[in-house]
Each structure stands twice: as structure tokens, then as C-alpha cells.
CSV table of C-alpha atoms in Angstrom, one decimal:
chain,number,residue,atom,x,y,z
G,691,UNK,CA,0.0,0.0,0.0
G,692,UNK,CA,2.3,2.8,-1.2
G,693,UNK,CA,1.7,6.0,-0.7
G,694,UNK,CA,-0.8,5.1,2.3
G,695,UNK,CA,-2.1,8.2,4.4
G,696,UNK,CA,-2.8,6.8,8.3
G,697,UNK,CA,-2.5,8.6,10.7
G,698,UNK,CA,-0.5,7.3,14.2
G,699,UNK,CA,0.1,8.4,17.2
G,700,UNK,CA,2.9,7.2,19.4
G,701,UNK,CA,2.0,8.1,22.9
G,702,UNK,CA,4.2,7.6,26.3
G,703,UNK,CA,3.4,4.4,27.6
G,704,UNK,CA,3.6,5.5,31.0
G,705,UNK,CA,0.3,7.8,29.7
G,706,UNK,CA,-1.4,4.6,28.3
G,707,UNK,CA,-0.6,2.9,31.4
G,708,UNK,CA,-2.1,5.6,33.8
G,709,UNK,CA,-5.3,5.3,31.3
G,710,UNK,CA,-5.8,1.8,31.5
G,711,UNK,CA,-5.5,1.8,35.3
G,712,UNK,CA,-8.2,4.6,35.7
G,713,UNK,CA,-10.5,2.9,33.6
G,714,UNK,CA,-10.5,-0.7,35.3
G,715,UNK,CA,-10.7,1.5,39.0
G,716,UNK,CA,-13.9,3.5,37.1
G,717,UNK,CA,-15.5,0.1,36.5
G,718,UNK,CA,-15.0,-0.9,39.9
G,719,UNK,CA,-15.6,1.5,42.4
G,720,UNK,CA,-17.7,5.0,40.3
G,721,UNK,CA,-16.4,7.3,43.6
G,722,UNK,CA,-12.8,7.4,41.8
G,723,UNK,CA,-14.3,9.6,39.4
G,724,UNK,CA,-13.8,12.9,40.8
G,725,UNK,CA,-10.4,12.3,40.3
G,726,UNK,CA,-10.3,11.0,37.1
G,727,UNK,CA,-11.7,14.1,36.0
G,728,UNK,CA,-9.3,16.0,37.6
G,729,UNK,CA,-6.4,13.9,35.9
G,730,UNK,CA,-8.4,14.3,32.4
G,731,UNK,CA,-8.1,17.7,32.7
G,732,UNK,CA,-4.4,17.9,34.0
G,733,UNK,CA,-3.7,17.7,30.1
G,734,UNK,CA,-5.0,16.8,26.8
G,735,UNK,CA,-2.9,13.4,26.1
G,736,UNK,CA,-4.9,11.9,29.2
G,737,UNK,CA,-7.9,12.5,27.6
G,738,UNK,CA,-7.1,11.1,24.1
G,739,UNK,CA,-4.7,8.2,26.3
G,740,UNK,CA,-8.2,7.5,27.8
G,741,UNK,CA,-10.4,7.2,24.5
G,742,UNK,CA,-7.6,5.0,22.8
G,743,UNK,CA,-8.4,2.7,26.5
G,744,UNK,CA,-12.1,3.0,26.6
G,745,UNK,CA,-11.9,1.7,22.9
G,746,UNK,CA,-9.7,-1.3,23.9
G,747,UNK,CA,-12.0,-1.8,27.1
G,748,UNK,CA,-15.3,-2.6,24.5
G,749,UNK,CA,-13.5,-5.3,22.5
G,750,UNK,CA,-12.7,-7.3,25.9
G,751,UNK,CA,-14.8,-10.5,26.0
G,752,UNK,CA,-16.8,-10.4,29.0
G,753,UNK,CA,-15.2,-7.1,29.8
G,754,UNK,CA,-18.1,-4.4,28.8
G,755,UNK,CA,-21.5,-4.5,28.9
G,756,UNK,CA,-21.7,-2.1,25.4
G,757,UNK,CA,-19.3,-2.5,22.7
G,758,UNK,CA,-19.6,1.3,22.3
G,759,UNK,CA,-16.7,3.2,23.0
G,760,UNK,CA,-16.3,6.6,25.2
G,761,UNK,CA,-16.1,9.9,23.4
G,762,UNK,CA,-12.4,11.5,24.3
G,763,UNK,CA,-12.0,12.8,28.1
G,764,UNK,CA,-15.9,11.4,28.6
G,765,UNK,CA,-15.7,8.5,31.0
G,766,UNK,CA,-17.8,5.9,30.0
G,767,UNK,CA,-21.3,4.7,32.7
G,768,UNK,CA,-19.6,2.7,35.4
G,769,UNK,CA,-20.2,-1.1,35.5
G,770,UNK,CA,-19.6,-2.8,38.6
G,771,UNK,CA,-17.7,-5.6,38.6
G,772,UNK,CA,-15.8,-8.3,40.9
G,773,UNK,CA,-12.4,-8.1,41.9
G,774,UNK,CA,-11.6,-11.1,39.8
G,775,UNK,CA,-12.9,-9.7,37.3
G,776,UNK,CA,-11.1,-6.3,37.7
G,777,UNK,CA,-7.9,-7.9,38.0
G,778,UNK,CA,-8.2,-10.0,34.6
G,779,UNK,CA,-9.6,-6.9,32.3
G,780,UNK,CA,-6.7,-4.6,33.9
G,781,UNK,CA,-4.1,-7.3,32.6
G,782,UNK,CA,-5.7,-7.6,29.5
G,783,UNK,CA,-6.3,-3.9,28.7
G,784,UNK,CA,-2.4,-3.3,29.5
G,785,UNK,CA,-1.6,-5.6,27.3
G,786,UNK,CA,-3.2,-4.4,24.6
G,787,UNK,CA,-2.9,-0.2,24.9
G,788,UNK,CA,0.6,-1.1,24.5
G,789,UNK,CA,0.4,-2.5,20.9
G,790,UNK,CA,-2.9,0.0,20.1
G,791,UNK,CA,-1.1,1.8,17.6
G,792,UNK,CA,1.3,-0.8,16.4
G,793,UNK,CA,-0.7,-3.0,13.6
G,794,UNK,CA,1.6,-3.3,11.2
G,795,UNK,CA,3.6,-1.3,8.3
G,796,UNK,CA,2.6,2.0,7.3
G,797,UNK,CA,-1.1,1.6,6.0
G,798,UNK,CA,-1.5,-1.8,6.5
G,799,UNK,CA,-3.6,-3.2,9.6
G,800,UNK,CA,-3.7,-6.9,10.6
G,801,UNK,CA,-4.2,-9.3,13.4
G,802,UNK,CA,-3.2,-12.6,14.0
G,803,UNK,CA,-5.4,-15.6,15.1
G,804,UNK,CA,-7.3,-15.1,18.0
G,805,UNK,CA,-6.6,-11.6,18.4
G,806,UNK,CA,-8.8,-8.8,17.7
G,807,UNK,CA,-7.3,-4.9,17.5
G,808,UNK,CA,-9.4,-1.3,16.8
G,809,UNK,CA,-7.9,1.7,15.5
G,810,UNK,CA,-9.0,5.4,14.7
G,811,UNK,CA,-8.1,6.6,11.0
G,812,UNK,CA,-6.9,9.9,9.9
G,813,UNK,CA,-10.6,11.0,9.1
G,814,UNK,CA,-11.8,9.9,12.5
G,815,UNK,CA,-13.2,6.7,11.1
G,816,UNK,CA,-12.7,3.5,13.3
G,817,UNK,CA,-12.0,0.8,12.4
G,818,UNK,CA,-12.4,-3.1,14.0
G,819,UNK,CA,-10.5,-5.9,13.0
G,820,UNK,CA,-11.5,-9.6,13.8
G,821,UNK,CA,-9.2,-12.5,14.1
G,822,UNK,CA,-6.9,-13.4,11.2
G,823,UNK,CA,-7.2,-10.3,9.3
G,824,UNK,CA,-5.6,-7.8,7.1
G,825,UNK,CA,-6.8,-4.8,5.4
G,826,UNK,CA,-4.9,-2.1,4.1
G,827,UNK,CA,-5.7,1.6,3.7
G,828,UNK,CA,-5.6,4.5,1.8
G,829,UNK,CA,-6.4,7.9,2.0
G,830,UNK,CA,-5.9,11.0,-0.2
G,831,UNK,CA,-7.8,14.0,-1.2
G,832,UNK,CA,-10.3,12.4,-3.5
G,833,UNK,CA,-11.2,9.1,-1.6
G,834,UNK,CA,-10.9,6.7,1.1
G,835,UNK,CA,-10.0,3.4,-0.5
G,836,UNK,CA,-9.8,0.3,2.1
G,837,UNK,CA,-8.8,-3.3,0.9
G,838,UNK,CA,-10.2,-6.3,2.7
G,839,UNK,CA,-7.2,-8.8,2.3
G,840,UNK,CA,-8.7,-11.1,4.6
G,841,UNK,CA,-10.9,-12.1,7.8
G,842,UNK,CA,-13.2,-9.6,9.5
G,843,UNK,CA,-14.0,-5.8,9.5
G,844,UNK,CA,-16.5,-3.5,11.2
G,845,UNK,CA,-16.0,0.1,9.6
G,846,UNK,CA,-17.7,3.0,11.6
G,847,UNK,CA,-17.7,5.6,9.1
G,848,UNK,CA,-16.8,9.8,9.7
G,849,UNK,CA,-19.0,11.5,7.4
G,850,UNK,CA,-17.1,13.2,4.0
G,851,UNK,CA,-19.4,13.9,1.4
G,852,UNK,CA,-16.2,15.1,-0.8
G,853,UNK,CA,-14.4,11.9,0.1
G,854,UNK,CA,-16.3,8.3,-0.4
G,855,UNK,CA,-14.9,5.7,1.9
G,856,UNK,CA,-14.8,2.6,-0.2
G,857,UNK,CA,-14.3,-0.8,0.7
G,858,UNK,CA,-12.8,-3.9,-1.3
G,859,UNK,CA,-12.9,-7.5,-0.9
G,860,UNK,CA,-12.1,-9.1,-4.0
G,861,UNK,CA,-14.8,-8.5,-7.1
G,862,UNK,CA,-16.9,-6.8,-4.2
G,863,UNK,CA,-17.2,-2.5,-3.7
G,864,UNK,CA,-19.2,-1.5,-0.9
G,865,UNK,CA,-19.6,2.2,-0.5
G,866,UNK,CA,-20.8,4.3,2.4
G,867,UNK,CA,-20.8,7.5,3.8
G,868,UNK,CA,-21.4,8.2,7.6
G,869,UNK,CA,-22.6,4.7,8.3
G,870,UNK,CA,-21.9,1.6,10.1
G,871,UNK,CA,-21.2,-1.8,8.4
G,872,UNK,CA,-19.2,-5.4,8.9
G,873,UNK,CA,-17.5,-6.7,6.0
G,874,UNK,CA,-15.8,-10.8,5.6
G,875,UNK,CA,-14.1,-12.4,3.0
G,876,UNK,CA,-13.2,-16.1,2.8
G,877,UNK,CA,-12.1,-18.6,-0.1
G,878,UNK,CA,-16.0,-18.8,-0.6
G,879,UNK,CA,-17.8,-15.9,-0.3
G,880,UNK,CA,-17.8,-12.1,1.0
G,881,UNK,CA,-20.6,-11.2,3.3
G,882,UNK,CA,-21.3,-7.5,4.2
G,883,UNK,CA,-23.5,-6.1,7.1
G,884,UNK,CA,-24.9,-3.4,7.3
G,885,UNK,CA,-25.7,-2.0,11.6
G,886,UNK,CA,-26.4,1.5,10.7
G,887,UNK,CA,-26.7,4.0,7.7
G,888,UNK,CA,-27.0,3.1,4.0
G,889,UNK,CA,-24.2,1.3,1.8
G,890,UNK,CA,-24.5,0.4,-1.9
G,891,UNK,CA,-22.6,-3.1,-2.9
G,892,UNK,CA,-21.1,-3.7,-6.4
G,893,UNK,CA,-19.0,-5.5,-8.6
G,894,UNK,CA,-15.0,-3.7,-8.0
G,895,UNK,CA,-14.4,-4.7,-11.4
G,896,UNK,CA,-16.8,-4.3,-14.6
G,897,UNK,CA,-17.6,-8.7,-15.6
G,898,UNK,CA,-16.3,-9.5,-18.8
G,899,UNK,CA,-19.3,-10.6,-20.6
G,900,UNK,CA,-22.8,-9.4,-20.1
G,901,UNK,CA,-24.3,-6.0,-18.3
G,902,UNK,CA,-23.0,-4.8,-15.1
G,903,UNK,CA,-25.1,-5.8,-12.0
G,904,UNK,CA,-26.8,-2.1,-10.8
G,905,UNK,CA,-25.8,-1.7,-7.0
G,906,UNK,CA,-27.4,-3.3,-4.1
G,907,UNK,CA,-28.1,-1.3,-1.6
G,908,UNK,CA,-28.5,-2.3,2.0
G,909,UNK,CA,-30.9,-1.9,4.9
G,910,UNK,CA,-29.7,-1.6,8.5
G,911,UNK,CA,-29.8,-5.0,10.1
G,912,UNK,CA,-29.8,-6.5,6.3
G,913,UNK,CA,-26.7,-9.1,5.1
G,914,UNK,CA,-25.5,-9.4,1.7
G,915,UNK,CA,-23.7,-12.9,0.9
G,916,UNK,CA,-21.3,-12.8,-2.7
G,917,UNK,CA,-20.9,-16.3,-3.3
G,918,UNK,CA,-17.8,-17.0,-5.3
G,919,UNK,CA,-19.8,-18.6,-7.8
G,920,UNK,CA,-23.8,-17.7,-8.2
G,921,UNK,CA,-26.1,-14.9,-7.2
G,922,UNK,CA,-26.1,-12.5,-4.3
G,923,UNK,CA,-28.5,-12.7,-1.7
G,924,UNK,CA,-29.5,-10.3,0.7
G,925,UNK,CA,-30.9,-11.7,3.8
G,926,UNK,CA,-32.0,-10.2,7.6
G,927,UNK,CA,-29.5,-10.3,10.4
G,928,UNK,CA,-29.4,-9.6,14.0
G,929,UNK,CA,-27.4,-6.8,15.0
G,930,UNK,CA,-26.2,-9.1,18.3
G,931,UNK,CA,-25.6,-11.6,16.1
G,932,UNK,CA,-23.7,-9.8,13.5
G,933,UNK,CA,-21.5,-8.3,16.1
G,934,UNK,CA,-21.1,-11.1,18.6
G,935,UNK,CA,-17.3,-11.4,17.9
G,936,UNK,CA,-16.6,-8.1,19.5
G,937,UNK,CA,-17.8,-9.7,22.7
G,938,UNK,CA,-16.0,-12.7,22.3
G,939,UNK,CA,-18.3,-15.1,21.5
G,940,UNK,CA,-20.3,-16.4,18.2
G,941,UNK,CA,-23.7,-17.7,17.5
G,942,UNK,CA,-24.9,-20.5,15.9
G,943,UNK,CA,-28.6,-21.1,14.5
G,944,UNK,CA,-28.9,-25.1,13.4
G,945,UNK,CA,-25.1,-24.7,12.2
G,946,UNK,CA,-24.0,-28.1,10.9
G,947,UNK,CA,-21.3,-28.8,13.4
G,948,UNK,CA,-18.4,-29.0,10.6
G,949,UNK,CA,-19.4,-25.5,9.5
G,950,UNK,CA,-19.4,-24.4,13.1
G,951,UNK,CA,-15.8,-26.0,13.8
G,952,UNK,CA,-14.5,-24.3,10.8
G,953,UNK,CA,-15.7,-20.8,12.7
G,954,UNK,CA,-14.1,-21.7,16.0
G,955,UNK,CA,-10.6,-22.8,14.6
G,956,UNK,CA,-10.1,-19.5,13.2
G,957,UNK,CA,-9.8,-18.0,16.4
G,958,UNK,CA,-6.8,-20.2,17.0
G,959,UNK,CA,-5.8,-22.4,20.0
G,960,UNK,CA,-6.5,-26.3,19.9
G,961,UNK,CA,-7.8,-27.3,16.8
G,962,UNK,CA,-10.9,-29.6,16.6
G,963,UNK,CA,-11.6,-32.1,14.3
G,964,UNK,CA,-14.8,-33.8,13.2
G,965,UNK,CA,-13.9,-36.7,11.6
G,966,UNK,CA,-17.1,-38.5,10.7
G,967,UNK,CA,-19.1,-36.5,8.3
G,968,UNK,CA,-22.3,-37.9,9.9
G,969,UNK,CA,-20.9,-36.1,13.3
G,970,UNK,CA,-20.3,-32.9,11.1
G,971,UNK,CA,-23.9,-32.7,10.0
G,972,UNK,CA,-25.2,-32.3,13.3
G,973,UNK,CA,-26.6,-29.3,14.1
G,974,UNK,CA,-25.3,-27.0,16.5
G,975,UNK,CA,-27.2,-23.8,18.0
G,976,UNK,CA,-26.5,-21.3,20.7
G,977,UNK,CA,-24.3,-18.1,21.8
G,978,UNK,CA,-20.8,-19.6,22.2
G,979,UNK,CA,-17.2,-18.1,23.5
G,980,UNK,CA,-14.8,-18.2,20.7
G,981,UNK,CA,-12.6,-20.8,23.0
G,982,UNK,CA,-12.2,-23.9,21.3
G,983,UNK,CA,-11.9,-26.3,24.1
G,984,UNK,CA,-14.5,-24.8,25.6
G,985,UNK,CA,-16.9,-25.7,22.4
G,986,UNK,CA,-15.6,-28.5,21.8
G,987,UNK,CA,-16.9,-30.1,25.4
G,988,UNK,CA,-19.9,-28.0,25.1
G,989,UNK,CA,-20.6,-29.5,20.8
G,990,UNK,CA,-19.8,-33.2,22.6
G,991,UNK,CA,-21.7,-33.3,25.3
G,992,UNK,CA,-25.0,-31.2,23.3
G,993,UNK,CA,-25.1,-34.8,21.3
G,994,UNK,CA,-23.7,-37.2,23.5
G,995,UNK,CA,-20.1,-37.6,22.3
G,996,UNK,CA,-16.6,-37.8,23.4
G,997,UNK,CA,-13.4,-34.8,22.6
G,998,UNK,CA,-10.3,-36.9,22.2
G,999,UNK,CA,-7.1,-34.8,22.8
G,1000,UNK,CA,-4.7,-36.2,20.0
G,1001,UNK,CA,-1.4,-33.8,20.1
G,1002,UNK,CA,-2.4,-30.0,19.7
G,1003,UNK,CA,-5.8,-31.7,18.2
G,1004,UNK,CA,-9.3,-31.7,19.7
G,1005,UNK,CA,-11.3,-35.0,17.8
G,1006,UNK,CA,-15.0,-35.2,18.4
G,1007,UNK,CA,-15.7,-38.5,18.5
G,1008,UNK,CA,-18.9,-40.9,19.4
């Protein structure tokens, strides 16, 4: 991505550090925040430290109860939580502020299995990246061009009439403007989402033979599935279920179980196996954490089989 415009910012860590710690203290004990607004107002990189934390806080599983971020130097509503609890998001959240602004070369954003990362672009859109995924980005005075290399995205767009904000994933352009909207790419098929706003789908490039497809343009809480080969459809989706991945977990509705595997291995760890392709026609529904040993026992026991640990595998077995 030559010639890529993204902006960075390199904060102290000590800063980062200092937000992370207020946060996790806000969510357990809302009388610290006299003082945090005192500190906020001390100077303006603890406010922005603090938005760059409150953004990492919504993407913990388990972590938030809303995967809406705070605005800048606005503390987000206190949610009271155990001590346990406290002590594993704190970890967690310093973990991660340290490596906020760290994704990758120069215009390029990615994350590896099992990891998910956010980051704010030059125009003030955010941006969300699943596990295993890669996007790269460029901006310059005519347009905002973003390329879905792989995995997972959730764009939450700044409003630019002058400037479209464009997204590719393969043969598929989806273009928005002030809007909300997931996009995902596999081998098979790209899937877009739309949670909020209006975004008209496309072909990237014109097809060789035969008229151009007019635009498809989506509905809020509508999906639009490109196969790889054969005809879009657009479909209704939840908004919770569309978006379960930012709260660590994934949902299932009468999934055969092999499809539902192939979902859960992507977020690394063990890897589990369905041998028997009667097993892997099973069907499999229900809100699940994106922990594959944890599945795996739940899948098993659901329809009364066995997970057999064979090296870094997880077989489900009768």
C-alpha cells in the first residue's frame, strides 16, 4: 500500500498505562471519578490516552457491557464488577494499549489468530478488526479506498461527502458514507452487514461478458452474501448476532457442526476435528465463547459424544 495516508500516534506508555488503570478503577468502584476528572483535565494526552483505553475496554470478551466506545476525556457509565474480574480486564487492557497503535507497516492493519485490534483513522473513522485479518488503507484528497485482504472488519464511518470511503474485498465494492457496516471475506464468499446508515454493494471490477449488476443497496440490520460462484442474496440479520465477535463469543442457528468448527478454529488455540461426516452434519445452535476447548466439550456433550485430545488436536468422536 504505497503511498498510504494513516494517521499514528505514538504516545508515552507511562500515559497509556495511567489510562488503563483509571479505567478498570472506574468500572470498579464509580467514587474514583472525581479524580479521574481531575487527571483528564491535567492535560489533553490523558484525555485522548483515555479514548484510545475506553476503545480497547469494549472489544474485551466479558469485559463491557456495550461494545460502544467513550467519546475522548468522557468516562464511559460505570459497570460494577468483581475483583476477579477487575484484575483479569486490567491485565488484559495493559496488554493491549501497549500495541494499540502498532498493527503493522505503514497503512496496512492486521491481526493474527485469536486476536482482535481497533484503531482510529486519519478521518476519525474506526475501524475493528477480527481474528486473522488484514486490510490495508488509503487515503488521499479524493477518496478513502480500504482493501479487505482477509478475515473480519467492522468500519464505523466519519462522514465526508467530498471523500467516499470505499471498501474492497475481492470483485466486491461496498460504498458508504457516515454509516456503520461489517464486511468478511473467505475462499468462498464475501458477506457484508450493514448495523447503521446506507451502503451500496457492487462489482470492483466491470464482468467481462454481459451488463454490469446495478448496486445493491443495503438496509440496517440486512446481510448481503457474494458467493464465489452464483447470485447475491441479501438476507435479515441480527445486529447481536452480527456483532457477537466483538464480545468474544459467536452464535450459531442449526449450524452443521463442521461449519461451526470451521468458525471456531479460526480464532486459533486447539484445533478440533470432526472426523465423521455424519458427526459434522449435526446441528449446533447457541451463543458460544470463541474458546475452542471450551466448544468442543460443550458440541460433545450437546449430542452425546466424546473430545479426544490427539497432540495440539481436539477429535470429536462418538
Amino acid at each position: 500500500m504505497d503511498g498510504a495516508v494513516v494517521s499514528r500516534i505514538n504516545p508515552s506508555r507511562s500515559v497509556d498505562a495511567e489510562a488503563a488503570a483509571w479505567l478498570t478503577r472506574l468500572h470498579g468502584d464509580e467514587d474514583v471519578r472525581p479524580a479521574l476528572d481531575a487527571w483528564l483535565d491535567e492535560d489533553p494526552a490523558h484525555a485522548a490516552a483515555f479514548a484510545r483505553a475506553s476503545e480497547v475496554w469494549a472489544i474485551l470478551p466479558r469485559a463491557a457491557r456495550s461494545g460502544e466506545p467513550a467519546n475522548a476525556g468522557q468516562a464511559p457509565r460505570s459497570v460494577r464488577l468483581s475483583r476477579a474480574a477487575i484484575a483479569v480486564a486490567a491485565s488484559l487492557l495493559l496488554g493491549l494499549v501497549g500495541v494499540w497503535w502498532s498493527l503493522g507497516s505503514p497503512g496496512d492493519y492486521a491481526t493474527r489468530p485469536g486476536e482482535q485490534r481497533v484503531a482510529t483513522l486519519e478521518d476519525g473513522s474506526r475501524l475493528a478488526l477480527n481474528t486473522d485479518t488484514r486490510v490495508g488503507v488509503q487515503f488521499d484528497d479524493g477518496r478513502r479506498h480500504i482493501e479487505l485482504e482477509k478475515g473480519e472488519a467492522m468500519f464505523e464511518v466519519a462522514h465526508d461527502a467530498d471523500r467516499p470511503f470505499v471498501v474492497v474485498a475481492g470483485d466486491t465494492r461496498v460504498q458508504a458514507i457516515g454509516t456503520v457496516f461489517i464486511v468478511r471475506r473467505t475462499a468462498d464468499d464475501v458477506v457484508v452487514t450493514l448495523i447503521k446508515g446506507k451502503v451500496a454493494v457492487s462489482h470492483a471490477q466491470p464482468p467481462a461478458r454481459g451488463a454490469s449488476r446495478p448496486p445493491l443497496v443495503l438496509r440496517p440490520g440486512e446481510k448481503l452474501t457474494e458467493p464465489a460462484n452464483g447470485p447475491a442474496r441479501i438476507e435479515p440479520e441480527s445486529v447481536e448476532v452480527a456483532t457477537a465477535w466483538r464480545r468474544g463469543q459467536t452464535v450459531f442457528r442449526d449450524t452443521p457442526l463442521g461449519e461451526a468448527v470451521t468458525e471456531l478454529n479460526r480464532y486459533g488455540g486447539p484445533v478440533i476435528m470432526v472426523d465423521d461426516p455424519r458427526i459434522a452434519a449435526l446441528p449446533i445452535s447457541g451463543v458460544y465463547a470463541t474458546n475452542a476447548a471450551d466448544f468442543a466439550e460443550a458440541a460433545a456433550t450437546l449430542h452425546g459424544l466424546r473430545v479426544e485430545k490427539d497432540g495440539d488436536a481436539l477429535h470429536i468422536r462418538r
